[in-house]
Structure formats: structure tokens, C-alpha cells
Coordinates of C-alpha atoms in Angstrom, one line a residue:
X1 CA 0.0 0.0 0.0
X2 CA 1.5 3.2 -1.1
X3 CA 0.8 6.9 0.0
X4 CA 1.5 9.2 -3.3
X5 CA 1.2 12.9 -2.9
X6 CA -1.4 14.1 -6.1
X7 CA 0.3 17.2 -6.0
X8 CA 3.5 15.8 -7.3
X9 CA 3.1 12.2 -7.6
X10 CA 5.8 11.7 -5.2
X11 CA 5.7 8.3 -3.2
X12 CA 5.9 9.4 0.2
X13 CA 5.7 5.7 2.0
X14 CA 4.9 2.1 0.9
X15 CA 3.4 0.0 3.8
X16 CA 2.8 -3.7 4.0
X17 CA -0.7 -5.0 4.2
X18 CA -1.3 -6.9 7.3
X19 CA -1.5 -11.1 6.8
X20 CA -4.7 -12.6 7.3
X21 CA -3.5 -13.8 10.7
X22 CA -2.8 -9.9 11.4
X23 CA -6.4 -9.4 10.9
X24 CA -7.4 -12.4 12.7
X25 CA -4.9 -11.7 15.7
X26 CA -6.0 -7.5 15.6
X27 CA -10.4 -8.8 15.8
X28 CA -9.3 -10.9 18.9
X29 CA -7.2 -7.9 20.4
X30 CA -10.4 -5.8 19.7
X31 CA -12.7 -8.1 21.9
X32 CA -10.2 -8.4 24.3
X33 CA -10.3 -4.4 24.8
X34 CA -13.8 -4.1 25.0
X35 CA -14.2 -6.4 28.0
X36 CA -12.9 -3.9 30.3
X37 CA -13.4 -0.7 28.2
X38 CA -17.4 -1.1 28.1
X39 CA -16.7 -1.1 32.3
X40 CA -14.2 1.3 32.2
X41 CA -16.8 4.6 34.0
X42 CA -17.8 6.6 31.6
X43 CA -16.0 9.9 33.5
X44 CA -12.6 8.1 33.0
X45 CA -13.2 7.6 28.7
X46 CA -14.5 11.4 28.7
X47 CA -11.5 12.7 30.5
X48 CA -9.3 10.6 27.5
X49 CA -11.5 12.1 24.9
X50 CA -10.5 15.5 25.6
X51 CA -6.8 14.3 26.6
X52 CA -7.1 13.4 22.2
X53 CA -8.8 17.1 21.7
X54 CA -5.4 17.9 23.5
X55 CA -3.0 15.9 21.2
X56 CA -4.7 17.0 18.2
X57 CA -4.4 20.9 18.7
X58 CA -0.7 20.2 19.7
X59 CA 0.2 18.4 16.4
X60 CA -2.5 20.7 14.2
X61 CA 0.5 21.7 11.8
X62 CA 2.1 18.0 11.6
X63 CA -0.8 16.5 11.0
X64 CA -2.4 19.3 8.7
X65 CA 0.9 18.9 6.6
X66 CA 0.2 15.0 6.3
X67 CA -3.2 15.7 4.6
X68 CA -1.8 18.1 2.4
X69 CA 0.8 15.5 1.4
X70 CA -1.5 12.6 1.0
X71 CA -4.2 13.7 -0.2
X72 CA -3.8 17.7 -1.3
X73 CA -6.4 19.4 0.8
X74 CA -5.2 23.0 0.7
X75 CA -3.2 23.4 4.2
X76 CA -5.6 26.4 5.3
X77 CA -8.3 23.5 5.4
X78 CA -6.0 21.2 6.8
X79 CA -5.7 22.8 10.2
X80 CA -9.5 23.8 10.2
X81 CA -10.1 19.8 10.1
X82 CA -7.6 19.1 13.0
X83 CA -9.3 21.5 14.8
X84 CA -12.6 20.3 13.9
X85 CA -11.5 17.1 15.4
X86 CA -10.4 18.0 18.5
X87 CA -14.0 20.1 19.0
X88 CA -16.1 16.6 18.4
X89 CA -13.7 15.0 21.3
X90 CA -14.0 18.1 23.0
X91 CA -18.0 17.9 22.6
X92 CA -18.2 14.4 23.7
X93 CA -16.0 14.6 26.3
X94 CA -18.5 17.2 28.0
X95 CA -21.9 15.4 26.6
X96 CA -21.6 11.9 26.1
X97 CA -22.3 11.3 30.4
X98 CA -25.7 12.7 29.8
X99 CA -26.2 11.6 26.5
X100 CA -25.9 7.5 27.4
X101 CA -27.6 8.5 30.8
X102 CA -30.9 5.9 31.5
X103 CA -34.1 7.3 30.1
X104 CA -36.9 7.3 32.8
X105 CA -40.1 6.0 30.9
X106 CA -43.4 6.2 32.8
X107 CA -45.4 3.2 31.9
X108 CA -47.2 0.9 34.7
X109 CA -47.5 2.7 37.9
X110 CA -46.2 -0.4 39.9
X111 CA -43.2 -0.3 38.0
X112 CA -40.1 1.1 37.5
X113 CA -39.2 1.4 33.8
X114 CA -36.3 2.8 31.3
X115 CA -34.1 2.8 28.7
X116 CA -30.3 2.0 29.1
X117 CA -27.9 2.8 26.5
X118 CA -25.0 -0.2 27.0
X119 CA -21.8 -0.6 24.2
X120 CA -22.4 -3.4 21.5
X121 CA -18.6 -4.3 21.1
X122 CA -15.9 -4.1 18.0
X123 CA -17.4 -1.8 15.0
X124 CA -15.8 -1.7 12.0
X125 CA -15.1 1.7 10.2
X126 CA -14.7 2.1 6.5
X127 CA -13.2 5.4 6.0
X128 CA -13.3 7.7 2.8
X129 CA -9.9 10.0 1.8
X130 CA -11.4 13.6 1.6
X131 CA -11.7 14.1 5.1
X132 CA -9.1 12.0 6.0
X133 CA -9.4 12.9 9.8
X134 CA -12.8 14.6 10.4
X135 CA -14.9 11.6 9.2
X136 CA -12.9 8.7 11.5
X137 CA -13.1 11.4 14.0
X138 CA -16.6 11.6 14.0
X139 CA -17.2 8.2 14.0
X140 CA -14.3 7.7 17.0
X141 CA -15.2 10.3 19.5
X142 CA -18.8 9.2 20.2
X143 CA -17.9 5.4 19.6
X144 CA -15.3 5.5 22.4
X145 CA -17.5 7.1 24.7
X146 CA -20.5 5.0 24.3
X147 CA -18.0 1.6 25.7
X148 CA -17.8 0.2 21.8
X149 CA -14.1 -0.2 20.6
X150 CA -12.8 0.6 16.5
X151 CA -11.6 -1.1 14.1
X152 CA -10.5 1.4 11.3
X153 CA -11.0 0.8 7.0
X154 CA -9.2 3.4 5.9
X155 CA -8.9 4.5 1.9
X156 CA -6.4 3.3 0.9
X157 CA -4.1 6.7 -0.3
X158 CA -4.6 7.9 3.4
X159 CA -2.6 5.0 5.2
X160 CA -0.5 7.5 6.3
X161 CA -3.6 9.3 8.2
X162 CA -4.9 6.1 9.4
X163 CA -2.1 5.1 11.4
X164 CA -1.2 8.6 12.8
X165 CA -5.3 9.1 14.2
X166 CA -4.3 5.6 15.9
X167 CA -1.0 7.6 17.0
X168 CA -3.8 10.2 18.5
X169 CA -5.7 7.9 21.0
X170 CA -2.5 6.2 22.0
X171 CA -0.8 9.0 23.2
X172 CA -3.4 10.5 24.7
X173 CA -3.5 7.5 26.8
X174 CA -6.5 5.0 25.4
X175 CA -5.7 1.7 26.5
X176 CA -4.1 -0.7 24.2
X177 CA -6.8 -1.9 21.2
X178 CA -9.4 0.3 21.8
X179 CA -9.0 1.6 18.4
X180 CA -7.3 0.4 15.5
X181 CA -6.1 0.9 12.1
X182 CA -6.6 -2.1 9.7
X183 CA -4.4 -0.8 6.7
X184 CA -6.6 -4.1 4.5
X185 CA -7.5 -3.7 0.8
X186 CA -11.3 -3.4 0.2
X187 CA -11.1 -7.2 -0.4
X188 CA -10.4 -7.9 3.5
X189 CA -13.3 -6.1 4.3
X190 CA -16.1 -8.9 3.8
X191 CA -14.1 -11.5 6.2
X192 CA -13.7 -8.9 8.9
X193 CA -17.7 -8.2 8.2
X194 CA -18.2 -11.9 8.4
X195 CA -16.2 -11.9 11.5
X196 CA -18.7 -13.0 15.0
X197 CA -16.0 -10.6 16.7
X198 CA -17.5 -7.6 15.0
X199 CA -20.8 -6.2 15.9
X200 CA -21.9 -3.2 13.9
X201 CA -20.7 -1.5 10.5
X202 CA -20.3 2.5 9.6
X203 CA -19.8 3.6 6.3
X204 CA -19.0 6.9 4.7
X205 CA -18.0 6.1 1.1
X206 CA -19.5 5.6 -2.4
X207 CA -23.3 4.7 -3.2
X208 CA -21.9 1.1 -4.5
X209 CA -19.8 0.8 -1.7
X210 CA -22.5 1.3 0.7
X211 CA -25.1 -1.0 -1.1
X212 CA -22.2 -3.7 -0.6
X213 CA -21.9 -3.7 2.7
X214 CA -24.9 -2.6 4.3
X215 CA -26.2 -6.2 2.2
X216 CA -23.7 -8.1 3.6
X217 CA -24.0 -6.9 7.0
X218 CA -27.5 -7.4 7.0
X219 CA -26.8 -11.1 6.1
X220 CA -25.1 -10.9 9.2
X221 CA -27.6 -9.4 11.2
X222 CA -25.4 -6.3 11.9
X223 CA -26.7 -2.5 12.4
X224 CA -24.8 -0.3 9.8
X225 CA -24.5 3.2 9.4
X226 CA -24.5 5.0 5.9
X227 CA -23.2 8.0 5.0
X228 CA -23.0 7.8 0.9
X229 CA -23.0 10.5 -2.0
X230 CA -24.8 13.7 -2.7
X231 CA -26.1 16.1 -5.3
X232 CA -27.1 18.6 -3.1
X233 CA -29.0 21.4 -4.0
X234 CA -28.1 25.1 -4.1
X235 CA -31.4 27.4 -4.7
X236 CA -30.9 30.9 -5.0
X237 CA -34.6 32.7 -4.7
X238 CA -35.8 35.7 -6.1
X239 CA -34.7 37.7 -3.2
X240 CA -31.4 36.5 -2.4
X241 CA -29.2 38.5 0.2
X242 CA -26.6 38.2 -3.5
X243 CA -23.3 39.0 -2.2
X244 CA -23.3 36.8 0.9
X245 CA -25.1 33.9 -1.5
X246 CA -22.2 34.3 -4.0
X247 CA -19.1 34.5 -1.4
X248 CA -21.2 30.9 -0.3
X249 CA -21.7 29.7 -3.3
X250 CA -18.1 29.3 -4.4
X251 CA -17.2 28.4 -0.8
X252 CA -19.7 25.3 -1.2
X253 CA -18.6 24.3 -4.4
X254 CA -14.6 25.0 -4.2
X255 CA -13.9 23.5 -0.3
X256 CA -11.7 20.8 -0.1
X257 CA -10.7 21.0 -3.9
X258 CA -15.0 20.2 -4.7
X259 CA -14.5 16.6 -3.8
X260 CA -17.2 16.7 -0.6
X261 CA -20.3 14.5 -0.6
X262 CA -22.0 17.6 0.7
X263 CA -20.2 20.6 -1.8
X264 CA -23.4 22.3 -3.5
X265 CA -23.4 20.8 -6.9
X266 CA -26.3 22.2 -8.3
X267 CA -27.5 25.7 -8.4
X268 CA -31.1 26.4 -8.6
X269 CA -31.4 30.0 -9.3
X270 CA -34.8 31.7 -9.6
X271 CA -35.3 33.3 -13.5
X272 CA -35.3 37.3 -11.5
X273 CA -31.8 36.3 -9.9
X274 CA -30.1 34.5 -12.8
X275 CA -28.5 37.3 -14.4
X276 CA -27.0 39.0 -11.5
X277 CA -25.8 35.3 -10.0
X278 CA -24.3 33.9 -12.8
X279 CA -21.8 37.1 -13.7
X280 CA -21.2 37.1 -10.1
X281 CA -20.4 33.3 -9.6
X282 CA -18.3 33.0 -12.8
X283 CA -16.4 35.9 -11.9
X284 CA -15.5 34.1 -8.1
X285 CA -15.0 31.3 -9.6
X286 CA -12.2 32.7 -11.9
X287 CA -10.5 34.6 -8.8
X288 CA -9.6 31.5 -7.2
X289 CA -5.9 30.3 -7.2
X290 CA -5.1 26.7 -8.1
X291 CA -1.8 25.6 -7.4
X292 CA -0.1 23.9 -4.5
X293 CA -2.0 23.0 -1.6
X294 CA 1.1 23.8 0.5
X295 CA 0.8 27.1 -0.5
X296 CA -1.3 29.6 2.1
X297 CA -2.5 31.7 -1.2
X298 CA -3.7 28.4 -2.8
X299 CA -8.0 28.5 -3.0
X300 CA -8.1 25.2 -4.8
X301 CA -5.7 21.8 -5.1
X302 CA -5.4 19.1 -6.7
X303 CA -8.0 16.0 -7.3
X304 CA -6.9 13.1 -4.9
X305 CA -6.4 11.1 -7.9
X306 CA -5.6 10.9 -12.0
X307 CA -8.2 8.8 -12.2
X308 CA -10.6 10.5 -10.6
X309 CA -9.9 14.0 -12.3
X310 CA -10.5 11.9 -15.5
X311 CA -13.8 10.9 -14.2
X312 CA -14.3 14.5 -13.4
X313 CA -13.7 15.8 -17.1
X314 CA -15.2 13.1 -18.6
X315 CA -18.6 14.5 -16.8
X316 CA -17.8 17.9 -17.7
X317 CA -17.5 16.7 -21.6
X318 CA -20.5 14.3 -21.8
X319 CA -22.5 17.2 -19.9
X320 CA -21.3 19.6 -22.7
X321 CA -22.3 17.1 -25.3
X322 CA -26.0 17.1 -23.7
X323 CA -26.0 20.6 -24.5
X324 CA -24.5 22.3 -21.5
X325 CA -22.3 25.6 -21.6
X326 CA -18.8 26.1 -20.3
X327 CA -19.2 29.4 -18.7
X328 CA -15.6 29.0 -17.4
X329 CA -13.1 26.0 -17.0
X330 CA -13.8 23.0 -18.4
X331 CA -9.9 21.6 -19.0
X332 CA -7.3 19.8 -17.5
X333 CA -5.0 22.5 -16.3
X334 CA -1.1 22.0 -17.3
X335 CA 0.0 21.8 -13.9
X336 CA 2.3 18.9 -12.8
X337 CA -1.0 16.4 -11.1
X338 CA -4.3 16.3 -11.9
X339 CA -5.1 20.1 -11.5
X340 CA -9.0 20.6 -12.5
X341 CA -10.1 24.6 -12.8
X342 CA -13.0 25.9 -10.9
X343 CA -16.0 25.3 -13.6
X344 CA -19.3 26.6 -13.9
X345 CA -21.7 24.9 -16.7
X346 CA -24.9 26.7 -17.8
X347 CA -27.5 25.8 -19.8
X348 CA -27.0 22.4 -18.2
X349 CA -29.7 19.9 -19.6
X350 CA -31.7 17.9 -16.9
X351 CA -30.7 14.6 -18.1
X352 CA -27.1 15.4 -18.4
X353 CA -24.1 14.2 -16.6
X354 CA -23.9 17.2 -14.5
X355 CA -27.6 17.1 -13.4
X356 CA -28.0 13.3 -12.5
X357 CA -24.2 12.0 -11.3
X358 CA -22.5 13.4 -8.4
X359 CA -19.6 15.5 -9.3
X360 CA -16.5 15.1 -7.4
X361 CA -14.6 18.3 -7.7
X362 CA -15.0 22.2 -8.6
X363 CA -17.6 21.5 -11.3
X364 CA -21.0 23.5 -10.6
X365 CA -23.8 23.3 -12.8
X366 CA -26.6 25.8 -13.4
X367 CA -29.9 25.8 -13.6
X368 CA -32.8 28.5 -14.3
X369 CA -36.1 28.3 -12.8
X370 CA -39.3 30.3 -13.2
X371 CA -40.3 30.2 -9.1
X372 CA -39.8 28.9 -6.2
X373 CA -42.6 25.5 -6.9
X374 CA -39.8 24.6 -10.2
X375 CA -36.8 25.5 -7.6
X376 CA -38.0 22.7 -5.4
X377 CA -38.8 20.4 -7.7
X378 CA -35.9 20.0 -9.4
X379 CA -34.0 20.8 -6.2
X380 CA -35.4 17.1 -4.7
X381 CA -35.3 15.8 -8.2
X382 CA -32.2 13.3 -7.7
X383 CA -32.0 9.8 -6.3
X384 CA -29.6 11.7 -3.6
X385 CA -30.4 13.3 -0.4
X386 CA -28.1 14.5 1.6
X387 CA -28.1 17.9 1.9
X388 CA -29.8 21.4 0.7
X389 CA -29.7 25.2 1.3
X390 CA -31.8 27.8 0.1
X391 CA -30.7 31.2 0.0
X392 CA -33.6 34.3 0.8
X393 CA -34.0 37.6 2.7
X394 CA -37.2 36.3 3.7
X395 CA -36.0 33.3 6.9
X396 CA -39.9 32.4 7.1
X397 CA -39.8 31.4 3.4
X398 CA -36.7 29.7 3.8
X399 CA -38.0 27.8 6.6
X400 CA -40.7 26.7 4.3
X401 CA -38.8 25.7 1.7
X402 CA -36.3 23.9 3.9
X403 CA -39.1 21.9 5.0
X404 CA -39.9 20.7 1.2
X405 CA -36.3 19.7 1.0
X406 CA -36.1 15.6 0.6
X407 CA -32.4 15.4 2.3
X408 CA -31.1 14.9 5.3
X409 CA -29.5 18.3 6.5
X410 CA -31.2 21.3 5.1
X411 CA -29.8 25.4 5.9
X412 CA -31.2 28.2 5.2
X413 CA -28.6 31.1 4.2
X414 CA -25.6 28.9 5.1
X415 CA -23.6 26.3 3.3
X416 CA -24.6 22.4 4.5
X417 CA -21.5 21.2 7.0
X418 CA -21.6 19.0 9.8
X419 CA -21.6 20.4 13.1
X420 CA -21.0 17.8 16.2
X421 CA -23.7 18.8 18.3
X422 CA -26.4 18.0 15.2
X423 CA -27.4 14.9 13.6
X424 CA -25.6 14.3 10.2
X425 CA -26.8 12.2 7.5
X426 CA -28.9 11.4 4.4
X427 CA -31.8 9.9 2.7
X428 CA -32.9 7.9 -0.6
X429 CA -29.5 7.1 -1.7
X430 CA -27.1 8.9 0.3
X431 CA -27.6 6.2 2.8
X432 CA -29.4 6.2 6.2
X433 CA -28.6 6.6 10.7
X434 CA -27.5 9.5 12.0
X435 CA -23.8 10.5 12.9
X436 CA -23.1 12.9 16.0
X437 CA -24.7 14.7 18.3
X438 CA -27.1 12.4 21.2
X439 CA -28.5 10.8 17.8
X440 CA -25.4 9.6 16.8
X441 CA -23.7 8.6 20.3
X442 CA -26.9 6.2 20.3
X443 CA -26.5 4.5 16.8
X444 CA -24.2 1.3 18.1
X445 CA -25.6 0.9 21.4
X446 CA -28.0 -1.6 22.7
X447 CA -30.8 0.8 23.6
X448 CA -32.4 -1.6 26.4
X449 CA -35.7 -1.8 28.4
X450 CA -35.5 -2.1 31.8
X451 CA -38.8 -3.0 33.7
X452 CA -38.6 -3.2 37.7
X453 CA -41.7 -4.3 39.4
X454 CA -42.4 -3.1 42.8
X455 CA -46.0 -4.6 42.8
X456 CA -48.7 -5.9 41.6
X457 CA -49.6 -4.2 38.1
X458 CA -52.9 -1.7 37.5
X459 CA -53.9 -3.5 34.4
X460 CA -53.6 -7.2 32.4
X461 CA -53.0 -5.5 29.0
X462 CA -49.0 -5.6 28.8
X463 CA -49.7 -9.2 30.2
X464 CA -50.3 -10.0 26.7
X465 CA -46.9 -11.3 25.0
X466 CA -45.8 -9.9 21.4

């Protein structure tokens, strides 16, 4: 397994793939550690949580630096992330006592009667490369707390990433095995699945990849988690606030070099607001510098991968094809990697590859609606769900509208992100659970009804079994 920096196609490391005994010997370790870390008190894993939040914001730059390398997230971003990881430690380690707290349930009034929220065991992780930290992170911090111990998938250009998150929870004192990075092909993945040792299954990855496992873990009988693709919509009404919508716009579309399962991809903008949008956009768009992600000037890196830039053009030409307009971009750059231009497309047809395939780096496409009815129509028109925005002066209408939204995370004059102390996740296609906040702390947990009897019961109703 080789970490390559897209940036310069420099191999940075080669690492050796564990043996199948590795695996083997690594599920038993995991089991081991949960024994006593599901009894460990919850006060002691909280205090460790924020010992990480501790170790994170100490090693910001070196870690920040290992992104950039491995994956070319522009370094400015980098550091946000490691911060952003040491918050959701930081979150949990404050929360997660009164989030897993029993829920008192009144039911028989000669009984006492509630909800317990007890670990499941090992759960396995499988880990995209675009957040390379923030999305193990957020699967870790509220994992650890509940009792449950990790076993980390990572993609397989971030090995480098993997291992140093492990690095994290070590040194800030986790006990041995709680958390672990499995540095396995995608072909290693169904055995560990298979595994009795492994109890639950998370997900953050590609539609096919999440329709693979969640139907093997269901064979198994094991919960999964499914965080998968997007299209999410952008819509711009007639009365826009413009200049805040455009500076979010190309925020939402640019971060992270475009390749984010919630970037806005398309942009909805109402027929009165076209016009003034589209100059606006284009003209942001073509300000952006594209260059080294090592650079603190740099707006927008490379794509992770050759492959995946081709992917990316290829979308961009077939879209053209369709009938679509390259308002600007729309080539390979002749940069040293594979260096993709901010791109806008207008005129995009509804049936073209920009409309109805999620595009994975700085490729927007636009659309013009008539009113705010055609706006959420085609805005919920996709087999994704993810996220939305809609952007208004009016925050009653964009309420409204929010509400029509079929995705999972919907904002009204703000960019769709993930915030750990609100649920995160999609619908339809882009997969199903909930990740952070008390919703996702209570995903991989065995949410159990306790009934104490302290007499004899007011009625022979619940007597009744199933």
C-alpha cells in the first residue's frame, strides 16, 4: 500500500498490508479491549477524549501537513479539520455522560421502567480519503465514549492518516486496542464483516460501496451506518441576500478542492436572480488560485487522484455534449498532477451528466427556474439526499422551503456542514442513521428496556406477549 502525494506524484511511503493472521490476531485484540473498556466509567473515557482534543491541537501543523501530502487538501483547510477534530472530542467529552444517561419512561405505575444505553462491542469503520481525519473522528469520538471499541477501514491513499489518528488515542493514553487501524484492501473487508467478533458496521464512502456492505451486513444481522454520495442542491430565490449567496456559493462548491459528498453541486437559481448570479459566480469562480496545496494563497488543489480527475472531465464533456455551456473552465489544467479549474456549466440539460451523477470536484452546474414551486422540484429531483440550502432575505420562506427539501440536512442562508452537536446524514441514496450529536452517540448501542416491578400491576393489557 503506497501513500502518493497528487500534488506531485511523489511516493511518500509504501506500507505492508497486514496477513490474514494480522487481521485475525488484531479482531481478537479488539474483543479483548472491550471487556474492560465497556466497564471502564464513563467519566474516566471522557476525560481521554479531551486528553485526544489535547493531542490533536498540539500536532495541528504536523498533521495538517500529512493531509496536504497525501491527499492535497489545501493546508488552510487542513488545520480547520484538526481542529474540527479536536472540538467533536471536546464535545463528547463534555456530553456523552448525559447523553448515554438511563431514560426514565413512565409506563405501569407499579413499576419502574427505562431505557439503558449499554456498548455493543468491536465496529468496523470504513473510511473515505477527503476528510481523512474529520470523518474517523466523528465516527471515533462518540464510539469510544459509548464503551464500543474501533476497528478502522481506511482509503487506501490515506494509510499514512490512518495510522497517525491511531498515534492520537495512544498518546493521549487510550488503552491498548481500543482503536485500531486495519491498513486491509477493500477485499479484506467482507471477512472482517463476516467476522462473529464484529458487531456493527459505519460507512462513509460511495453509493456502490454502501449498497455492498450494508447487504452483507444485513446477512449478518449487523446495524450499519450509511453516510454515501450527494447532489445537493443550491437554490438561490428571487430575493437572495446576493453577495453573501455568491461568497457561499463558491465556498460550497470550491472546499476541499469540490471533492465533498456535501459541496453544493447544483445551483437552482430563480429566473429574477439569474443574471445577476451567474456574472457574479463565474467571476469568483475565476479569482480562485489553483496551485499547490502547500501554498497559504492556494484557494483550490489538486483532485486526490488521475483517475478521478479523468472521471471528473469526462462529466464535464458528456455534460457539454447534452448541451451544457462552459461558462468558465472546463480543461485539465497543465500543472504537474491532476489540476482541475473551478468550472461553472450553464444551460445544463436535466438529463445530463452534470444534473443526474454526483460530481466530485470544482464543477457547478446551473440551472434556471421560473419560481420557487420549479426551484423545489428539481432541487429534490435526484435519487440523492443528503443535503440542501436555500438562499432568501425572507428566513420564514426559507423555513418553508427547507421543509420541502427531501435530504437529510437542510440550511437556510448557510452552506450544508456538519456540526457535532447536530445529527448528520442522508436519505434515498445517500444512505441512512445518523452520525453525532445524542443521535449519533446512540447509533451502536444496545438501547435496552429495563422493567422493575415493585408490585402488583394496575392492568392485564402488557400481560399480553408480542
Amino acid at each position: 500500500m503506497e501513500s502518493v502525494n497528487p500534488a506531485t506524484g511523489e511516493t511518500l511511503e509504501t506500507y505492508e498490508e497486514p496477513t490474514g493472521a494480522d487481521v485475525d490476531a488484531a479482531l481478537e485484540a479488539a474483543t479483548d479491549a472491550f471487556g474492560s473498556w465497556s466497564e471502564t466509567p464513563i467519566q474516566h473515557r471522557r476525560t481521554l477524549l479531551a486528553d485526544a482534543a489535547d493531542v490533536l491541537r498540539d500536532r495541528v501543523d504536523e498533521y495538517a501537513d500529512l493531509m496536504v501530502r497525501e491527499m492535497g487538501k489545501p493546508v488552510a483547510q487542513a488545520r480547520s479539520e484538526v481542529e474540527k477534530c479536536a472540538w467533536v472530542c471536546d464535545y463528547y467529552a463534555e456530553r456523552a455522560e448525559e447523553q448515554l444517561s438511563d431514560e426514565v419512561i413512565g409506563s405501569d405505575a407499579a413499576a419502574h421502567t427505562l431505557v439503558s444505553y449499554e456498548p455493543i462491542g468491536p465496529v468496523l469503520a470504513i473510511m473515505p480519503w477527503n476528510f481523512p481525519f474529520w470523518q474517523v473522528f466523528r465516527f471515533a469520538a462518540p464510539n469510544l465514549a459509548a464503551g464500543n471499541v474501533g476497528l478502522l477501514k481506511h482509503a487506501s491513499n490515506v494509510p499514512g492518516c490512518a495510522l497517525a489518528i491511531e498515534e492520537v488515542f495512544r498518546d493521549a493514553g487510550f488503552p491498548e486496542d481500543t482503536f485500531q487501524s486495519l491498513l486491509v484492501g477493500s477485499d479484506t473487508v467482507e471477512d472482517v464483516i463476516a467476522d462473529d467478533r464484529l458487531r456493527g458496521v459505519t460507512l462513509t464512502g460511495s453509493e456502490g460501496a454502501g449498497r455492498a456492505v450494508a447487504g452483507q451486513a444485513g446477512g449478518e444481522l449487523k446495524k450499519t451506518v450509511l453516510e454515501l454520495g450527494g447532489s445537493d442542491p443550491f437554490v438561490v430565490l428571487d430575493d437572495a441576500p446576493m453577495e453573501h449567496t455568491l461568497e457561499k456559493a463558491v465556498q460550497a462548491r470550491t472546499q476541499n478542492n469540490g471533492q465533498s459528498c456535501i459541496a453544493a453541486k447544483r445551483f437552482i437559481v430563480h429566473d429574477d436572480a439569474y443574471d445577476e448570479f451567474v456574472d457574479g459566480f463565474v467571476d469568483r469562480m475565476d479569482d480562485l488560485s489553483v496551485g499547490d496545496p502547500a501554498d497559504e494563497d492556494t484557494d483550490v488543489g489538486p483532485q486526490a487522484r488521475q483517475g478521478l480527475m479523468e472521471d471528473l472531465h469526462d462529466q464535464v464533456e458528456r455534460s457539454v455534449d447534452a448541451g451544457a455551456e462552459v461558462a468558465t473552465g472546463g480543461e485539465p489544467l497543465d500543472l504537474e498532477g491532476p489540476f482541475y479549474p473551478p468550472t461553472v456549466l450553464i444551460d445544463v440539460p436535466r438529463d445530463a451528466a452534470a444534473a443526474t451523477e454526483e460530481t466530485f470536484g470544482p464543477v457547478a452546474a446551473v440551472f434556471r427556474v421560473e419560481d420557487e414551486a420549479e426551484a423545489i422540484e428539481l432541487a429534490n429531483d435526484t435519487d440523492f439526499g443528503l443535503g440542501a440550502s436555500v438562499w432568501t432575505e425572507n428566513l420564514e420562506r426559507g423555513e418553508r422551503v427547507a421543509r420541502e427539501f427531501e435530504a437529510g440536512c437542510c440550511f437556510v442562508n448557510e452552506l450544508v456542514k456538519s456540526d457535532p452537536r447536530l445529527p448528520f446524514g442522508g436519505v434515498k441514496n445517500s444512505g441512512y442513521g445518523r452520525e453525532l450529536s445524542e443521535h449519533g452517540i446512540r447509533e451502536f448501542v444496545n438501547r435496552k428496556t429495563v422493567w422493575v416491578q415493585h408490585g402488583e400491576g394496575s392492568s392485564d393489557l402488557g400481560s399480553v406477549q408480542e
